[in-house]
Coordinates of C-alpha atoms in Angstrom, one line a residue:
Chain M
M959 CA -32.6 56.5 16.2
S960 CA -32.8 53.8 18.7
S961 CA -32.8 50.5 16.9
I962 CA -35.3 49.2 19.9
A963 CA -37.7 51.8 18.8
L964 CA -37.4 50.7 14.9
L965 CA -37.8 46.8 16.3
L966 CA -40.8 47.6 18.5
V967 CA -42.7 49.8 15.9
G968 CA -41.6 46.9 13.2
L969 CA -43.1 44.0 15.7
G970 CA -45.9 46.0 16.7
M971 CA -47.3 46.7 13.2
L972 CA -46.6 42.8 12.6
T973 CA -48.5 41.6 15.3
A974 CA -51.4 44.4 14.5
G975 CA -51.4 43.0 10.9
Y976 CA -51.6 39.4 12.2
L977 CA -54.3 40.2 15.1
F978 CA -56.6 42.6 13.0
Y979 CA -56.1 42.5 9.2
S980 CA -55.6 38.7 8.9
K981 CA -58.7 38.0 11.2
F982 CA -60.4 40.5 8.7
I983 CA -59.0 38.7 5.8
A984 CA -60.1 35.2 7.4
E985 CA -63.9 36.2 8.5
R986 CA -64.5 38.5 5.5
I987 CA -63.1 37.3 2.3
Y988 CA -61.6 33.8 2.6
Q989 CA -64.4 33.0 4.7
L990 CA -62.9 30.1 6.8
D991 CA -65.0 27.4 7.7
P992 CA -64.0 25.1 11.1
D993 CA -66.1 22.5 10.0
F994 CA -64.6 22.4 6.3
R995 CA -63.1 18.6 5.5
T996 CA -59.6 19.9 4.6
P997 CA -57.8 17.3 2.1
A998 CA -55.3 16.2 5.1
H999 CA -58.6 14.3 6.2
E1000 CA -60.2 13.6 2.8
F1001 CA -57.0 12.1 1.3
R1002 CA -55.3 11.0 4.4
D1003 CA -52.9 8.7 3.1
G1004 CA -49.8 8.9 5.9
V1005 CA -47.4 10.0 3.2
D1006 CA -48.6 13.8 1.4
Y1007 CA -52.0 13.8 3.3
V1008 CA -51.4 14.3 7.4
P1009 CA -53.2 16.6 9.6
T1010 CA -50.4 18.1 11.4
N1011 CA -50.5 20.0 14.5
K1012 CA -50.6 23.7 13.7
F1013 CA -47.6 24.8 15.6
V1014 CA -45.3 22.0 14.2
L1015 CA -47.3 22.8 10.6
W1016 CA -46.1 26.4 11.1
G1017 CA -42.4 25.5 11.9
H1018 CA -42.5 23.7 8.9
H1019 CA -43.7 26.5 6.9
F1020 CA -41.7 29.1 8.2
T1021 CA -38.5 27.1 7.8
S1022 CA -39.3 26.1 4.1
V1023 CA -39.7 29.6 3.2
A1024 CA -37.4 31.3 5.2
G1025 CA -33.8 31.4 4.0
A1026 CA -31.1 33.6 2.9
A1027 CA -33.2 35.7 0.5
P1028 CA -35.1 37.7 3.4
I1029 CA -31.5 38.5 4.8
V1030 CA -30.2 39.3 1.1
G1031 CA -32.7 41.6 -0.1
P1032 CA -33.1 44.2 2.7
A1033 CA -29.4 43.9 3.1
I1034 CA -29.2 45.2 -0.4
A1035 CA -32.0 47.8 -0.3
V1036 CA -30.8 49.9 2.7
I1037 CA -28.6 51.6 0.5
W1038 CA -31.5 53.8 0.0
G1039 CA -31.9 54.3 3.8
W1040 CA -33.6 52.3 6.4
G1041 CA -37.2 54.1 5.9
P1042 CA -38.0 52.6 2.3
A1043 CA -36.9 49.2 3.2
F1044 CA -38.8 49.2 6.6
A1045 CA -41.7 50.3 5.2
W1046 CA -41.8 47.7 2.3
V1047 CA -41.0 45.1 4.6
I1048 CA -43.6 45.9 7.1
L1049 CA -46.2 47.0 5.0
G1050 CA -45.2 44.4 2.3
T1051 CA -45.7 41.7 5.0
I1052 CA -49.0 42.8 6.3
F1053 CA -50.7 43.7 3.1
F1054 CA -48.9 41.6 0.4
A1055 CA -47.1 38.7 1.7
G1056 CA -49.6 37.7 4.4
V1057 CA -52.7 37.8 1.8
H1058 CA -50.7 35.9 -0.9
D1059 CA -49.3 33.0 1.4
F1060 CA -52.6 32.7 3.3
G1061 CA -54.6 33.0 -0.1
A1062 CA -52.3 30.2 -1.6
L1063 CA -52.9 27.9 1.2
W1064 CA -56.5 28.6 1.3
A1065 CA -57.0 28.2 -2.6
S1066 CA -55.3 24.9 -2.5
V1067 CA -57.2 23.7 0.6
R1068 CA -60.4 24.2 -1.2
N1069 CA -59.1 22.5 -4.3
K1070 CA -58.2 19.3 -3.0
G1071 CA -54.8 20.1 -2.2
K1072 CA -53.7 21.0 -5.8
S1073 CA -50.3 22.8 -6.2
I1074 CA -50.5 26.3 -7.6
G1075 CA -49.3 25.2 -10.9
T1076 CA -52.0 22.6 -11.5
L1077 CA -54.6 25.5 -10.2
T1078 CA -53.1 27.9 -13.0
G1079 CA -54.1 25.5 -15.1
N1080 CA -57.5 24.8 -14.1
V1081 CA -58.2 28.5 -13.3
I1082 CA -56.7 30.4 -15.9
G1083 CA -55.5 28.1 -18.4
N1084 CA -52.7 25.9 -19.9
R1085 CA -51.0 28.7 -21.4
A1086 CA -50.4 30.2 -18.0
R1087 CA -49.7 27.0 -16.3
N1088 CA -46.8 26.3 -19.1
L1089 CA -45.4 29.7 -18.1
F1090 CA -45.3 28.9 -14.8
L1091 CA -43.0 26.4 -15.1
V1092 CA -40.7 28.5 -17.2
V1093 CA -40.9 30.9 -14.1
I1094 CA -40.1 28.4 -11.9
F1095 CA -37.1 27.2 -14.0
L1096 CA -35.7 30.3 -14.3
L1097 CA -36.2 31.0 -10.5
L1098 CA -34.3 28.0 -9.6
L1099 CA -31.4 28.9 -11.8
M1100 CA -30.7 32.4 -10.5
V1101 CA -31.4 31.2 -7.0
N1102 CA -28.9 28.6 -7.1
A1103 CA -26.3 31.0 -9.1
A1104 CA -26.9 34.1 -6.7
F1105 CA -26.3 31.7 -3.8
A1106 CA -23.2 30.6 -4.7
V1107 CA -21.7 33.9 -5.6
V1108 CA -23.2 35.2 -1.5
I1109 CA -21.8 32.1 -0.1
S1110 CA -18.0 32.4 -2.0
N1111 CA -18.1 36.2 -1.2
L1112 CA -18.7 35.5 2.7
L1113 CA -16.2 32.5 2.7
V1114 CA -13.3 34.8 1.3
A1115 CA -14.3 37.6 3.6
R1116 CA -14.8 35.8 6.8
P1117 CA -12.3 32.8 6.6
T1118 CA -13.1 32.1 10.4
A1119 CA -16.9 30.6 8.7
V1120 CA -15.2 27.9 6.7
I1121 CA -14.6 25.4 9.0
P1122 CA -17.9 25.6 10.7
T1123 CA -19.6 25.6 7.3
W1124 CA -18.0 22.5 5.8
G1125 CA -17.8 20.9 9.7
A1126 CA -21.9 21.5 9.5
I1127 CA -22.2 18.9 6.7
V1128 CA -20.3 16.3 8.8
V1129 CA -22.7 17.2 11.8
A1130 CA -25.6 16.5 9.7
V1131 CA -24.3 13.3 8.4
I1132 CA -23.7 11.9 12.0
I1133 CA -27.1 13.3 13.0
G1134 CA -28.6 11.2 10.0
Q1135 CA -26.7 8.1 10.8
L1136 CA -27.7 8.4 14.6
I1137 CA -31.2 8.8 13.7
Y1138 CA -32.1 6.0 11.2
R1139 CA -29.1 3.5 12.1
Y1140 CA -29.1 3.8 15.7
K1141 CA -32.8 4.8 16.4
M1142 CA -31.5 7.3 18.8
S1143 CA -33.6 10.2 20.6
L1144 CA -34.4 13.0 18.4
L1145 CA -34.3 15.5 21.3
W1146 CA -30.8 14.2 22.7
V1147 CA -29.4 14.3 19.0
S1148 CA -30.7 17.5 18.3
I1149 CA -29.2 19.2 21.4
V1150 CA -25.7 17.5 20.7
G1151 CA -25.8 18.6 16.9
V1152 CA -26.4 22.3 18.2
V1153 CA -23.8 22.4 20.5
A1154 CA -21.8 20.8 18.1
L1155 CA -22.3 23.3 15.5
Y1156 CA -21.5 26.1 17.8
A1157 CA -18.3 24.2 19.1
L1158 CA -17.2 24.3 15.4
I1159 CA -17.8 27.8 15.4
F1160 CA -15.1 28.5 18.3
V1161 CA -12.8 26.1 16.0
G1162 CA -13.1 28.2 12.9
Y1163 CA -12.7 31.6 14.8
A1164 CA -9.4 30.1 16.2
Y1165 CA -8.4 28.4 12.9
P1166 CA -9.3 30.8 9.7
I1167 CA -8.8 29.1 6.6
V1168 CA -8.0 30.9 3.6
L1169 CA -7.5 29.7 0.0
P1170 CA -4.4 30.3 -2.0
E1171 CA -4.4 33.5 -4.1
S1172 CA -4.8 31.8 -7.4
V1173 CA -5.3 27.9 -8.7
L1174 CA -5.1 27.5 -12.3
G1175 CA -5.6 31.3 -13.0
L1176 CA -8.5 31.4 -10.8
G1177 CA -9.0 33.4 -7.6
P1178 CA -10.6 32.5 -3.9
R1179 CA -13.9 33.5 -5.1
S1180 CA -14.0 31.4 -8.1
Q1181 CA -12.5 28.4 -6.3
W1182 CA -15.1 28.8 -3.7
I1183 CA -17.7 28.9 -6.2
L1184 CA -16.6 25.8 -7.9
L1185 CA -16.2 23.9 -4.8
L1186 CA -19.5 24.7 -3.8
F1187 CA -21.0 23.5 -7.0
V1188 CA -19.1 20.1 -6.7
Y1189 CA -20.6 19.9 -3.4
A1190 CA -23.9 20.9 -4.1
G1191 CA -24.2 18.3 -7.0
V1192 CA -22.8 15.7 -4.9
A1193 CA -25.5 16.4 -2.0
S1194 CA -28.3 16.8 -4.6
M1195 CA -27.4 13.0 -5.5
L1196 CA -27.1 11.5 -2.2
P1197 CA -30.0 9.9 -0.6
V1198 CA -31.9 12.6 1.2
W1199 CA -31.6 10.9 4.6
V1200 CA -28.1 10.9 4.5
L1201 CA -27.5 14.8 4.4
L1202 CA -30.5 16.9 3.3
Q1203 CA -33.0 15.9 5.8
P1204 CA -30.5 16.2 9.0
R1205 CA -29.1 19.5 7.3
D1206 CA -32.6 20.8 6.8
Y1207 CA -33.4 20.2 10.5
I1208 CA -30.5 21.6 11.8
N1209 CA -30.9 24.5 9.9
G1210 CA -34.7 24.8 11.3
L1211 CA -33.1 24.9 14.8
Q1212 CA -30.4 27.3 13.8
L1213 CA -32.9 29.8 12.3
F1214 CA -35.1 30.0 15.4
L1215 CA -31.9 30.3 17.6
G1216 CA -30.1 33.0 15.3
L1217 CA -33.3 35.1 15.3
G1218 CA -33.5 34.7 19.0
L1219 CA -29.8 35.7 19.7
L1220 CA -30.2 38.7 17.3
Y1221 CA -33.4 40.3 18.8
V1222 CA -32.3 39.6 22.1
A1223 CA -29.0 41.2 21.5
V1224 CA -30.8 44.3 20.1
L1225 CA -33.0 44.7 23.2
I1226 CA -29.8 44.4 25.7
G1227 CA -27.2 46.2 23.7
A1228 CA -29.9 49.1 22.4
P1229 CA -27.7 50.2 19.4
D1230 CA -28.0 53.3 17.4
I1231 CA -29.2 53.3 13.9
V1232 CA -26.2 55.2 12.2
A1233 CA -27.7 54.9 8.5
P1234 CA -30.1 57.6 7.1
A1235 CA -33.7 57.1 6.9
F1236 CA -33.7 58.2 3.5
N1237 CA -30.4 58.2 1.9
D1238 CA -30.0 61.5 -0.9
N1239 CA -26.2 60.6 -1.2
V1240 CA -26.2 57.1 -2.6
P1241 CA -23.2 55.9 -4.6
A1242 CA -22.7 56.5 -8.5
G1243 CA -24.4 53.8 -10.4
T1244 CA -27.4 53.1 -8.0
P1245 CA -30.5 52.6 -9.7
S1246 CA -33.6 54.4 -8.7
L1247 CA -35.6 53.5 -5.5
V1248 CA -38.6 53.3 -7.6
P1249 CA -39.2 50.5 -8.8
L1250 CA -35.7 48.6 -7.7
L1251 CA -36.4 48.7 -3.9
F1252 CA -39.6 46.5 -4.8
V1253 CA -38.1 43.6 -6.5
T1254 CA -34.5 43.9 -4.6
I1255 CA -36.7 43.0 -1.2
A1256 CA -38.4 40.2 -2.5
C1257 CA -38.8 37.5 0.2
G1258 CA -39.3 39.4 3.2
A1259 CA -42.1 41.4 1.7
I1260 CA -43.5 39.2 -0.5
S1261 CA -42.4 36.1 -2.8
G1262 CA -43.7 33.8 -5.0
F1263 CA -41.9 30.8 -3.9
H1264 CA -44.1 30.9 -0.7
G1265 CA -46.8 30.2 -2.9
L1266 CA -45.3 27.2 -4.1
V1267 CA -44.5 26.1 -0.6
S1268 CA -48.0 26.7 0.7
S1269 CA -50.0 24.9 -1.9
G1270 CA -47.4 22.2 -2.6
T1271 CA -46.9 20.7 0.8
T1272 CA -48.6 22.7 3.7
S1273 CA -52.1 22.4 2.0
K1274 CA -51.9 19.0 2.5
Q1275 CA -51.0 18.8 6.3
L1276 CA -53.6 21.6 7.3
D1277 CA -55.5 19.8 9.9
K1278 CA -58.4 22.6 10.1
E1279 CA -59.4 25.1 7.6
T1280 CA -59.3 27.8 10.4
D1281 CA -55.4 26.8 11.0
A1282 CA -54.7 28.6 7.7
R1283 CA -54.5 31.8 9.1
F1284 CA -51.9 31.0 11.6
V1285 CA -49.6 28.9 9.5
G1286 CA -49.9 31.2 6.4
Y1287 CA -50.4 34.6 7.4
F1288 CA -48.0 34.2 10.5
G1289 CA -45.6 32.2 8.2
S1290 CA -45.3 35.5 6.5
V1291 CA -45.1 37.5 9.6
G1292 CA -41.9 35.2 10.3
E1293 CA -40.1 35.8 7.1
G1294 CA -41.1 39.7 7.9
M1295 CA -39.3 39.3 11.3
L1296 CA -36.1 38.0 9.7
A1297 CA -35.9 40.7 7.1
L1298 CA -36.6 43.2 9.9
A1299 CA -33.5 42.0 11.9
A1300 CA -31.6 42.2 8.5
I1301 CA -32.3 45.7 8.2
I1302 CA -31.5 46.4 12.0
C1303 CA -28.2 44.5 11.5
T1304 CA -27.3 46.4 8.7
T1305 CA -28.0 50.0 9.7
A1306 CA -27.5 49.8 13.7
G1307 CA -24.5 47.6 13.7
F1308 CA -21.8 50.0 12.6
A1309 CA -20.0 52.7 14.6
T1310 CA -20.5 55.8 12.4
L1311 CA -22.3 56.9 9.4
A1312 CA -18.8 57.0 7.7
D1313 CA -18.5 53.5 8.5
W1314 CA -21.7 52.4 7.0
E1315 CA -21.3 54.6 3.8
A1316 CA -18.0 52.4 3.3
M1317 CA -19.9 49.5 3.5
Y1318 CA -22.3 50.5 0.8
S1319 CA -20.0 52.0 -1.3
K1320 CA -21.6 50.7 -4.4
F1321 CA -24.9 48.8 -5.2
G1322 CA -24.9 45.4 -3.9
G1323 CA -22.2 45.9 -2.4
G1324 CA -23.3 45.6 1.1
S1325 CA -25.3 42.4 0.8
L1326 CA -24.8 39.7 3.2
A1327 CA -21.2 41.0 4.4
A1328 CA -22.9 44.1 5.8
F1329 CA -25.6 41.8 7.7
V1330 CA -22.7 39.8 9.1
Q1331 CA -20.1 42.8 9.8
G1332 CA -23.3 44.7 11.6
G1333 CA -24.7 42.0 13.2
G1334 CA -21.6 40.9 14.6
A1335 CA -21.2 43.9 16.1
I1336 CA -24.5 44.0 17.8
L1337 CA -24.1 40.7 19.1
A1338 CA -21.0 41.7 20.5
G1339 CA -22.7 45.0 22.1
G1340 CA -25.3 42.5 23.5
F1341 CA -23.2 39.6 24.9
G1342 CA -20.1 41.0 25.3
M1343 CA -18.3 38.5 22.8
P1344 CA -15.7 39.7 20.5
E1345 CA -17.1 41.3 17.3
D1346 CA -15.5 38.5 15.1
L1347 CA -17.0 35.8 16.9
G1348 CA -20.7 37.4 16.6
A1349 CA -19.6 37.9 12.9
T1350 CA -18.7 34.2 12.2
I1351 CA -21.8 33.1 14.3
L1352 CA -24.0 35.1 11.6
A1353 CA -21.8 34.1 8.8
V1354 CA -22.6 30.7 9.2
M1355 CA -26.3 31.1 9.9
A1356 CA -26.4 33.0 6.5
I1357 CA -24.3 30.4 4.5
L1358 CA -26.1 27.6 6.0
F1359 CA -29.5 29.1 4.7
A1360 CA -27.9 29.7 1.1
A1361 CA -26.1 26.1 0.9
T1362 CA -29.3 24.2 1.9
T1363 CA -31.4 26.4 -0.8
M1364 CA -28.9 25.3 -3.2
D1365 CA -28.8 21.4 -2.4
T1366 CA -32.5 21.6 -2.9
G1367 CA -32.6 24.2 -5.9
L1368 CA -30.1 21.5 -7.6
R1369 CA -32.0 18.8 -6.9
L1370 CA -35.2 20.2 -8.2
Q1371 CA -33.3 21.5 -11.4
R1372 CA -32.2 17.8 -12.1
F1373 CA -35.7 16.7 -11.9
V1374 CA -36.9 19.6 -14.6
V1375 CA -34.0 18.6 -16.8
Q1376 CA -34.8 14.8 -16.5
E1377 CA -38.6 15.7 -17.2
A1378 CA -37.7 18.1 -20.0
A1379 CA -35.4 15.2 -21.6
E1380 CA -38.4 12.9 -21.2
I1381 CA -40.6 15.3 -23.2
A1382 CA -38.1 15.5 -26.0
G1383 CA -38.1 11.5 -26.0
F1384 CA -34.6 10.6 -24.5
K1385 CA -33.7 9.4 -21.2
V1386 CA -30.9 11.0 -19.0
N1387 CA -29.5 9.7 -15.9
V1388 CA -29.0 11.2 -12.6
V1389 CA -25.2 12.3 -13.0
F1390 CA -25.9 13.5 -16.6
S1391 CA -28.8 15.5 -15.6
T1392 CA -27.0 17.0 -12.5
L1393 CA -24.1 18.1 -14.6
I1394 CA -26.5 19.8 -17.2
A1395 CA -28.2 21.9 -14.2
L1396 CA -24.5 22.7 -12.8
G1397 CA -23.6 24.2 -16.5
F1398 CA -26.8 26.1 -16.6
C1399 CA -25.8 27.6 -13.0
L1400 CA -21.9 27.9 -13.6
A1401 CA -22.7 29.9 -16.8
L1402 CA -24.9 32.1 -15.2
A1403 CA -22.9 32.7 -11.9
F1404 CA -19.9 33.5 -14.2
G1405 CA -21.6 35.0 -17.0
A1406 CA -22.6 37.7 -14.5
G1407 CA -18.9 38.5 -14.1
A1408 CA -15.8 36.8 -14.5
D1409 CA -14.7 36.2 -11.0
G1410 CA -18.3 35.8 -9.8
A1411 CA -18.1 39.2 -8.4
G1412 CA -20.8 40.2 -10.3
G1413 CA -22.9 37.7 -9.4
M1414 CA -25.2 40.1 -7.3
I1415 CA -26.5 41.6 -10.7
I1416 CA -28.8 38.7 -10.8
W1417 CA -30.3 39.3 -7.5
P1418 CA -32.7 41.8 -8.7
L1419 CA -33.7 39.4 -11.6
F1420 CA -34.1 37.1 -9.1
G1421 CA -36.9 39.2 -7.1
T1422 CA -38.5 40.3 -10.4
T1423 CA -39.0 36.6 -11.4
N1424 CA -40.1 35.7 -7.7
Q1425 CA -42.5 38.7 -7.7
L1426 CA -43.8 37.6 -11.1
M1427 CA -44.5 34.4 -9.8
A1428 CA -46.4 35.9 -6.6
G1429 CA -48.5 37.9 -9.3
L1430 CA -49.7 34.5 -11.0
T1431 CA -50.4 33.3 -7.6
L1432 CA -52.6 36.5 -6.3
S1433 CA -54.2 36.3 -9.8
I1434 CA -55.6 32.9 -9.3
I1435 CA -56.7 33.9 -5.8
S1436 CA -58.6 37.0 -7.4
V1437 CA -60.1 35.1 -9.9
I1438 CA -61.3 32.8 -7.6
L1439 CA -62.8 35.4 -5.3
I1440 CA -64.3 37.1 -8.3
R1441 CA -66.3 33.5 -9.3
Q1442 CA -67.3 33.7 -5.6
G1443 CA -69.0 37.0 -5.7
R1444 CA -66.6 38.3 -3.1
P1445 CA -64.2 41.3 -2.9
A1446 CA -61.4 40.5 -4.8
V1447 CA -59.5 44.2 -4.2
F1448 CA -57.3 42.9 -1.3
T1449 CA -55.7 40.6 -3.4
A1450 CA -56.0 42.5 -6.9
V1451 CA -54.5 45.6 -5.7
P1452 CA -51.2 43.8 -4.8
L1453 CA -51.4 42.2 -8.1
A1454 CA -51.6 45.1 -9.9
F1455 CA -48.9 46.9 -8.1
L1456 CA -46.4 43.9 -8.4
L1457 CA -46.8 43.4 -12.0
T1458 CA -46.4 47.5 -12.4
M1459 CA -43.3 47.4 -10.6
S1460 CA -41.9 44.0 -12.0
I1461 CA -42.4 45.2 -15.3
Y1462 CA -40.8 48.6 -14.5
A1463 CA -37.7 47.2 -13.3
L1464 CA -37.3 44.8 -16.0
L1465 CA -37.2 47.9 -18.4
V1466 CA -34.8 49.3 -16.1
Q1467 CA -32.5 46.4 -15.9
L1468 CA -32.8 46.0 -19.9
G1469 CA -31.3 49.4 -20.2
Q1470 CA -28.6 48.4 -17.6
F1471 CA -27.6 44.9 -19.1
Y1472 CA -27.4 46.4 -22.6
A1473 CA -25.0 48.9 -21.4
Q1474 CA -23.1 46.5 -19.7
K1475 CA -23.1 44.2 -22.6
N1476 CA -24.0 41.5 -20.5
W1477 CA -26.0 39.5 -23.1
L1478 CA -26.8 36.3 -20.9
L1479 CA -28.7 38.4 -18.5
L1480 CA -30.2 40.8 -21.4
V1481 CA -31.8 37.5 -22.8
M1482 CA -32.9 36.4 -19.5
D1483 CA -34.4 39.5 -18.6
I1484 CA -36.3 39.8 -22.0
V1485 CA -37.6 36.4 -21.6
I1486 CA -39.0 37.4 -18.0
L1487 CA -40.3 40.5 -19.4
L1488 CA -42.5 38.5 -21.9
A1489 CA -43.4 36.4 -19.3
A1490 CA -44.6 39.3 -16.9
L1491 CA -46.3 40.7 -20.0
W1492 CA -48.2 37.5 -20.4
V1493 CA -48.9 37.1 -16.7
A1494 CA -50.7 40.5 -16.9
L1495 CA -52.6 39.5 -20.1
E1496 CA -53.8 36.0 -18.6
A1497 CA -54.8 37.3 -15.2
A1498 CA -56.8 40.1 -17.2
I1499 CA -58.6 37.8 -19.3
A1500 CA -59.2 35.5 -16.3
M1501 CA -60.7 37.9 -14.1
G1502 CA -62.6 39.5 -16.7
R1503 CA -63.9 35.7 -17.6
G1504 CA -64.7 35.4 -13.8
A1505 CA -66.6 38.8 -13.9
K1506 CA -68.9 37.4 -16.6
G1507 CA -69.1 33.9 -14.6
T1508 CA -67.2 31.9 -17.4
A1509 CA -64.3 30.9 -15.6
P1510 CA -64.1 27.2 -14.0
V1511 CA -65.6 26.8 -11.0
A1512 CA -63.2 26.7 -7.7
A1513 CA -63.3 26.9 -4.2
K1514 CA -66.9 26.2 -3.7
R1515 CA -68.0 26.4 -0.5
Chain C
M454 CA -49.1 14.0 39.2
G455 CA -46.7 16.6 38.5
E456 CA -44.3 14.3 37.3
D457 CA -46.8 12.7 35.2
R458 CA -47.6 16.0 33.4
R459 CA -43.9 17.0 32.8
S460 CA -43.0 13.4 31.2
G461 CA -46.1 14.0 29.0
R462 CA -45.0 17.4 28.0
W463 CA -41.5 15.7 27.3
R464 CA -43.2 13.4 25.2
E465 CA -45.0 16.1 22.9
I466 CA -42.0 17.8 22.3
S467 CA -40.2 14.6 21.2
A468 CA -43.2 13.9 19.0
G469 CA -43.4 17.6 17.6
L470 CA -39.6 17.4 16.9
R471 CA -39.9 14.1 14.9
E472 CA -42.5 15.6 12.8
F473 CA -40.8 18.4 12.2
Y474 CA -37.7 16.3 11.3
V475 CA -40.0 13.6 9.2
A476 CA -42.5 15.4 7.5
P477 CA -40.5 17.1 4.8
Y478 CA -39.2 14.3 3.2
R479 CA -42.0 11.8 4.0
R480 CA -43.2 11.9 0.5
T481 CA -39.4 11.4 -1.0
F482 CA -39.3 8.1 1.2
A483 CA -42.7 6.6 0.3
R484 CA -41.8 7.4 -3.5
A485 CA -38.6 5.5 -2.9
Q486 CA -40.2 2.7 -1.3
R487 CA -42.7 2.4 -4.1
E488 CA -40.2 2.4 -6.7
E489 CA -38.5 -0.4 -4.7
D490 CA -42.1 -2.3 -4.5
D491 CA -42.6 -1.7 -8.4
L492 CA -39.3 -3.4 -9.2
F493 CA -40.2 -6.5 -6.9
M494 CA -43.5 -6.7 -8.6
L495 CA -41.8 -6.9 -11.9
L496 CA -39.8 -9.8 -10.7
V497 CA -42.4 -11.6 -9.3
F498 CA -44.5 -11.1 -12.4
A499 CA -41.3 -11.5 -14.9
E500 CA -42.3 -15.1 -16.0
T501 CA -46.0 -14.4 -16.8
L502 CA -44.9 -11.5 -18.9
G503 CA -42.6 -13.2 -21.0
V504 CA -39.3 -12.2 -19.3
P505 CA -36.9 -15.6 -18.3
N506 CA -36.8 -15.5 -14.5
P507 CA -34.2 -17.9 -12.7
A508 CA -36.2 -17.3 -9.6
A509 CA -39.7 -18.2 -10.9
W510 CA -40.2 -21.0 -8.6
Y511 CA -39.9 -19.0 -5.7
T512 CA -41.5 -16.1 -7.0
L513 CA -44.6 -18.0 -8.1
E514 CA -45.7 -18.6 -4.7
L515 CA -45.6 -14.9 -4.0
M516 CA -48.0 -14.0 -6.6
P517 CA -51.5 -14.4 -4.6
L518 CA -49.9 -12.0 -1.9
L519 CA -49.2 -9.5 -4.6
Y520 CA -52.5 -9.7 -6.8
E521 CA -54.3 -7.0 -5.1
R522 CA -51.5 -4.4 -5.9
F523 CA -51.3 -5.9 -9.4
H524 CA -53.9 -3.1 -10.8
D525 CA -52.4 0.0 -9.6
W526 CA -49.0 -1.3 -10.5
H527 CA -49.6 -2.0 -14.2
R528 CA -51.4 1.6 -14.5
R529 CA -48.3 3.1 -12.9
M530 CA -46.3 1.0 -15.5
G531 CA -48.1 2.9 -18.3
M532 CA -50.2 0.0 -18.9
E533 CA -54.3 1.0 -19.2
H534 CA -55.2 -2.9 -18.8
S535 CA -54.1 -5.7 -17.4
P536 CA -51.6 -7.5 -19.4
L537 CA -52.2 -10.7 -18.3
D538 CA -55.1 -12.8 -19.5
H539 CA -55.4 -14.8 -16.3
L540 CA -55.6 -11.9 -14.3
R541 CA -58.5 -9.7 -15.2
C542 CA -58.7 -6.7 -12.8
C543 CA -59.9 -4.0 -15.0

């Protein structure tokens, strides 16, 4: 099967989804009103509430939600074959993620730009709001631990990526200084920054860096994990203008550039897909496709994290309510396109089926390494560059995504720790709260495997938590729609499907963790399982109340 | 005419990029600015709140300039009503 056919079918379906389904949702279900005064105008303060051009806002929204997750999920899930992963990414984006992200944005705009967390308290109840906070904390914890393991695996597998990965930090710091201290034009700084980043890739390609076999009894993977957490701890405490802001910006540019390069390379090189459409020869120990596929691919099909972004910042900057369709729905289409690129790289980037099977010799074994190796081969085929250089470009892209998520995730976790301490009646300073957050993450990273190798076990659990959050958001949107007397089937069906699959997956994982005697993940699984059941119950009660007309009024036209 | 349009397009791209750079952290900067302003308010009103301030002679003349912000400040500091007898803002 030609990868171009898969690419064109995927893009065609996503385009049709945006042109037709999102139009139907916008006109019939959310009933967008071009004359509605959005919070960006009503509460305009130049800080949080700023009417923003819809294309700039889409760029923001997309780069905020797109990270390493839409690459990692599909890169693991193709072990069941490209067919199920492709179907879930495309159909999930059209019927689940689009409606979810768009709906979260609409619900927030109709409720004075309130976040989904606050809306949960207003629409469903305070119990659900507290649950929401627990789920967010677990999500942050898991994403930091999983991404540290993902990055360390890549740095060990691709020593050529070490210099550009750490050099990108220097480039970002210089960009921050040039913009704030020397007031240089952002356009020129951007061009120079991107050129410097790609120049570093050539330097790294020429000078690969390998860590010693053992330092204090720790292997290279563990050394990288520790170094990464030390870096993330320092980065999260620095003023944001010094590192995080320019780093986010460079990553945004890198995202568009990398995605463009990949798609063009596929169109030029036209590689064949060597992986089977449905793999009936999965390695021993691979869990069943149902339900694990639906939690392994979270971002890229549907992700609760997007609801946080939609309602947290994007809704406060929406110029017209009708822009929500483009920003929200098309934002999820962008994420779907990234996941589609990951599927193509991990199934068409290998010379033979045997090579592909060697990469996918165990569940979780492919992951980003397969994306980097396969994508590198596709870039080589498309642009005539050496395969290793192509792989280095993609490794750097994936690492930068994951590392930025880690920086921000750790910063947010620190805030959560400080707030929790204040509630408990004592004050913790920045350094101490960062150390507590780091301690949690390290325990989880190494708790999943002595050398961090088992860190990817966390991934499906992360996916499950993410889907739970999406379920909570969908339940809020459904309640609002029921209160409005509009059809809620377009949000309630994805909600029911997600909750069923999440709870089913949690039960499967519970058995796995018990068999592996992994008590840390077992306890986390039980906590998330209780949260999932709680979400299902609260959603049902709220919908019942909504149907009887006793729920709080929301989203009035 | 064509050159004008080109430079206009260039400016638009630059403005879009700047917005793309600044917006995600606008809130963070505004918060930091507010915290600094709050500390300054505390310095200016320290003497009236019973905290000895060696620079009171200088901060005294700044008070009228900050009266308008006083109400928001004491609310943010967790004081429901004005702590000053001579300043009844609420």
